[in-house]
XYZ file of C-alpha atoms in Angstrom:
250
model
C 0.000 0.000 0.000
C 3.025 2.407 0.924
C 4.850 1.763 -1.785
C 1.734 2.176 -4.015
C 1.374 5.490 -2.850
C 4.447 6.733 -3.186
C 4.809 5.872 -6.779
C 2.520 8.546 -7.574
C 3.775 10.681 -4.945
C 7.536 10.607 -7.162
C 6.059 10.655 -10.775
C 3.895 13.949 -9.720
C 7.061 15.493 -8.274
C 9.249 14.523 -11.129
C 6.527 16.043 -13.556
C 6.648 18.967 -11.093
C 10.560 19.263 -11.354
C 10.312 18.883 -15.072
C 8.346 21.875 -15.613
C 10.258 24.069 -13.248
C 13.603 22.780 -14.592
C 11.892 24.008 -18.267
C 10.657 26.926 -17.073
C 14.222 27.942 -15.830
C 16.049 27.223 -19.235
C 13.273 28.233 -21.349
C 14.037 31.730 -19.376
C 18.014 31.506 -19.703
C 17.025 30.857 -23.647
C 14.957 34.137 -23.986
C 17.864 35.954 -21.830
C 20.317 34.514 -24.387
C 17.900 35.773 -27.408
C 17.437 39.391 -25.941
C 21.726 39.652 -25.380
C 21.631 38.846 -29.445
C 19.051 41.205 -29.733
C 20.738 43.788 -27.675
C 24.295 43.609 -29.242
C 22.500 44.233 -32.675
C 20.670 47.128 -31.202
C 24.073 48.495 -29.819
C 25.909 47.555 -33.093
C 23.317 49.339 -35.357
C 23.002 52.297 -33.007
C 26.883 53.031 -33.103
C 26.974 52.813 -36.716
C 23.963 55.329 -37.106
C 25.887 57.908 -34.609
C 29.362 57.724 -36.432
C 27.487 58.316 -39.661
C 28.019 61.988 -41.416
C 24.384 63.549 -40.867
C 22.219 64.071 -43.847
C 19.712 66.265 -45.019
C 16.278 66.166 -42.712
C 14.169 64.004 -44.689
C 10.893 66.273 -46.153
C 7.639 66.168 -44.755
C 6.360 63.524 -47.411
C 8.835 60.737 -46.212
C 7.770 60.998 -42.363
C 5.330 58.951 -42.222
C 7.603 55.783 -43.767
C 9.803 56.890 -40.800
C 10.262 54.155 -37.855
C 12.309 53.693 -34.367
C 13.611 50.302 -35.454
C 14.965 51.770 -38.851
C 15.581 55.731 -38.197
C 16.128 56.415 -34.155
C 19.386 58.054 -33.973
C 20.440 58.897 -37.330
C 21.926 62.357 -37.417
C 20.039 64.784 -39.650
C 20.908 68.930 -40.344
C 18.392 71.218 -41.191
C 17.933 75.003 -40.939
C 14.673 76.216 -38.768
C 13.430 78.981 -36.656
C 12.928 78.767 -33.008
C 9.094 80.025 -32.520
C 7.298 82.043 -30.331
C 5.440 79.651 -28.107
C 6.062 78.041 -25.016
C 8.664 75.855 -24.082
C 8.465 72.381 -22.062
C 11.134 70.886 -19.936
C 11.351 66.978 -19.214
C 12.689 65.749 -16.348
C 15.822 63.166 -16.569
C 17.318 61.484 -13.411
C 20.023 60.684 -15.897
C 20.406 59.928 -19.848
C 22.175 56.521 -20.625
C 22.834 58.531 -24.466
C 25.038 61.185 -22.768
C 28.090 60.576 -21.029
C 27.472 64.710 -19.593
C 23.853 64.205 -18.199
C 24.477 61.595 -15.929
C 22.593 63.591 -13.211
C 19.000 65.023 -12.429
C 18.260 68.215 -14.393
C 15.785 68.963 -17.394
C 15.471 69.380 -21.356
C 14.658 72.122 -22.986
C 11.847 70.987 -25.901
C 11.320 73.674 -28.152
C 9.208 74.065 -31.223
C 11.113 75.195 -34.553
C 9.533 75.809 -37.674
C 10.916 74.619 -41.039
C 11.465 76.579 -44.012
C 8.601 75.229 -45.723
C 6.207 76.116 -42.545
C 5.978 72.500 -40.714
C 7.103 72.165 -37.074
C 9.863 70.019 -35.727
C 10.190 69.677 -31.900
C 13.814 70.271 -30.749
C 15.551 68.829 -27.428
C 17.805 71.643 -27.665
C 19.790 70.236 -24.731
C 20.399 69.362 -20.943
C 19.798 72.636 -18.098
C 21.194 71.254 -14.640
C 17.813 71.711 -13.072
C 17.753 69.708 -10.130
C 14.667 71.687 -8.766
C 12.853 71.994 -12.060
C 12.556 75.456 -11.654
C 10.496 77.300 -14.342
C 12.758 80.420 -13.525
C 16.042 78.440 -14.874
C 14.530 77.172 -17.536
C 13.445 80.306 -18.828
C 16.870 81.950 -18.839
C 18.305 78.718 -20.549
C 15.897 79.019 -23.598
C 15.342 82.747 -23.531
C 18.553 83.618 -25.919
C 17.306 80.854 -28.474
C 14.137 81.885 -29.550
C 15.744 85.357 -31.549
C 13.557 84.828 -34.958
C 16.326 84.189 -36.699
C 16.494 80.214 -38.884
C 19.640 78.516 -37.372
C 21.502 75.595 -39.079
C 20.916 72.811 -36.354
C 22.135 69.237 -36.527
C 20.836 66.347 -34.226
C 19.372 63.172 -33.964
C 15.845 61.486 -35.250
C 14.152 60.591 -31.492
C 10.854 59.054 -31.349
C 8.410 59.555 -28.351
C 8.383 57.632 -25.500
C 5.216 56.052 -23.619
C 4.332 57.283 -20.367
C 4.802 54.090 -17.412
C 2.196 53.404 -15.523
C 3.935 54.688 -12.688
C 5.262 58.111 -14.536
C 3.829 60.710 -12.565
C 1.534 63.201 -14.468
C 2.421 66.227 -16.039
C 2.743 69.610 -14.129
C 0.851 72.333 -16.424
C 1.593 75.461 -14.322
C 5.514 74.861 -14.884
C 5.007 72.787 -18.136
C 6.920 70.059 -17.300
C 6.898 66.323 -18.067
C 8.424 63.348 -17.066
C 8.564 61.369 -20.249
C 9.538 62.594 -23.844
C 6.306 62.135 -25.541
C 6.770 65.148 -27.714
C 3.072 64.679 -29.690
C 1.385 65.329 -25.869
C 3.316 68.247 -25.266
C 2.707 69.937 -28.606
C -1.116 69.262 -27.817
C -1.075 70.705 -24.631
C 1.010 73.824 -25.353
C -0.672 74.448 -28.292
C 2.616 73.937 -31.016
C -0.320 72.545 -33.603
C 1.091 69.675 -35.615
C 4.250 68.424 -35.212
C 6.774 65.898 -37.120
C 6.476 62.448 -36.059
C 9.969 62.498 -34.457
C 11.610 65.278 -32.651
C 15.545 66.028 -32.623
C 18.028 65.622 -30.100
C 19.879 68.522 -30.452
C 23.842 68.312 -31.354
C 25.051 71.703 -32.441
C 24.875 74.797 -32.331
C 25.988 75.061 -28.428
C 25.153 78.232 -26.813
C 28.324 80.556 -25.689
C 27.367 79.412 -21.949
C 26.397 75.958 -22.963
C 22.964 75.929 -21.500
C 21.238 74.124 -22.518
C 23.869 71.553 -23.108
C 23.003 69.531 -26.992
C 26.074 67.343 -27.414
C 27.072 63.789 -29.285
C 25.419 61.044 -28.472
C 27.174 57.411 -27.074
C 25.084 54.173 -26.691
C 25.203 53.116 -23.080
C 22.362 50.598 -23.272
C 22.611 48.563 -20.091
C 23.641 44.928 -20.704
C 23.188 42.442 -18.104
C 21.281 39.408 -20.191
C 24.288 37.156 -19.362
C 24.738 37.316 -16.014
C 20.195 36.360 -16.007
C 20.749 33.909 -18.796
C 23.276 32.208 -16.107
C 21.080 32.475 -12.729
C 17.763 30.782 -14.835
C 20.148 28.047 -16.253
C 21.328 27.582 -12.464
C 18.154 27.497 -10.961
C 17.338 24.388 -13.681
C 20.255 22.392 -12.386
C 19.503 22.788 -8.709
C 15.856 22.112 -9.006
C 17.234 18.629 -10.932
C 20.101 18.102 -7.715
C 17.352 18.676 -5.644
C 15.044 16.342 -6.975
C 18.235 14.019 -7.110
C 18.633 14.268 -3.794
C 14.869 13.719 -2.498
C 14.582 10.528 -4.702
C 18.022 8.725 -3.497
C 16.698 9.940 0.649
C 13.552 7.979 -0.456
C 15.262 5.165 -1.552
C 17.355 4.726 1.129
C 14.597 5.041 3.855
């Protein structure tokens, strides 16, 4: 009778251990996949910064325009800085720029093309630690002159709001995520390109805001997963070892 009931008692726990020990690698697998994934991202990136930047692509190619193909190519352009509001974003740190590795905000602007559309600009990093309207308004104040300026930057495509991203503050028109098509719609820019730039050059005389190169720094730590799943898999199957041969043996 015993040993009758412990049969099934063994087979359930060795279906049990199978699925956890699959589970576990099937994990270290998808770890393995997203490292691939990530070098590729990294390797495409680089090559799309170290490229020569070319001629903003018009208004009729935009909407053909996609993260996985376009983020981060470098673009120049001439536009004028208009007269309407600016937004800062909060950053607690940018993993694109080696010099904003610290809390502060950027300085969104809307420019206006030669041909009348509106591109958003990220003209650049203010060390802002307080978000202070006040500071933000003497960083952007010398930009705006009516005058077009030659820019260069980089194609950047919104980012979606978290669920834990705290709301927008109105009164000092600031944000906490770079969703560029929201901001236009509540500052009233009107339509804007799909994309908005991450400023390069021109650099203010007191650098502020801050544009500057951008360096992938995408954090890679698939590996080091990839390793703890595959480890949890073994010691589920030593455990399981283990429990069988104390059976055995009592």
């Amino acid at each position: 009778m015993n040993e009758t009931a412990r049969k099934p008692r063994v087979a359930g726990f060795a279906l049990f251990t199978l699925f956890l020990t699959a589970v576990f690698v099937a994990l270290g697998l998808w770890q393995l996949q997203r490292r691939t994934a990530k070098h590729e991202l990294v390797a495409a990136l680089t090559e799309r910064l170290a490229d020569a930047p070319i001629a903003l692509p018009p208004p009729s190619q935009w909407a053909a325009l996609t993260p996985a193909r376009d983020e981060f190519r470098r673009v120049s352009f001439t536009a004028t800085y208009a007269t309407l509001p600016d937004a800062m974003v909060y950053s607690s740190g940018s993993a694109v720029r080696k010099d904003a590795s610290g809390p502060g905000t950027w300085a969104f602007l809307p420019a206006r093309l030669p041909t009348g559309e509106i591109v958003v600009i990220d003209a650049g990093f203010v060390e802002n630690t307080m978000q202070d309207r006040s500071v933000e308004d003497r960083a952007v104040k010398k930009l705006v002159t009516g005058q077009p300026v030659a820019l260069t930057g980089y194609l950047r495509f919104s980012e979606a709001p978290g669920w834990m991203t705290p709301a927008e503050n109105r009164d000092k028109r600031l944000w906490f995520v770079r969703d560029h098509g929201a901001i236009a719609s509540v500052l009233g820019w009107g339509a804007v390109a799909p994309f908005y730039i991450d400023l390069e050059l021109p650099s203010p005389e007191n650098g502020i805001p801050r544009p500057g190169p951008l360096d992938v720094h995408l954090k890679d730590d698939h590996l080091q997963y990839a390793i703890t799943w595959f480890a949890l898999a073994g010691a589920v199957l030593i455990a399981f070892g283990v429990w069988v041969r104390g059976r055995r043996s009592s």
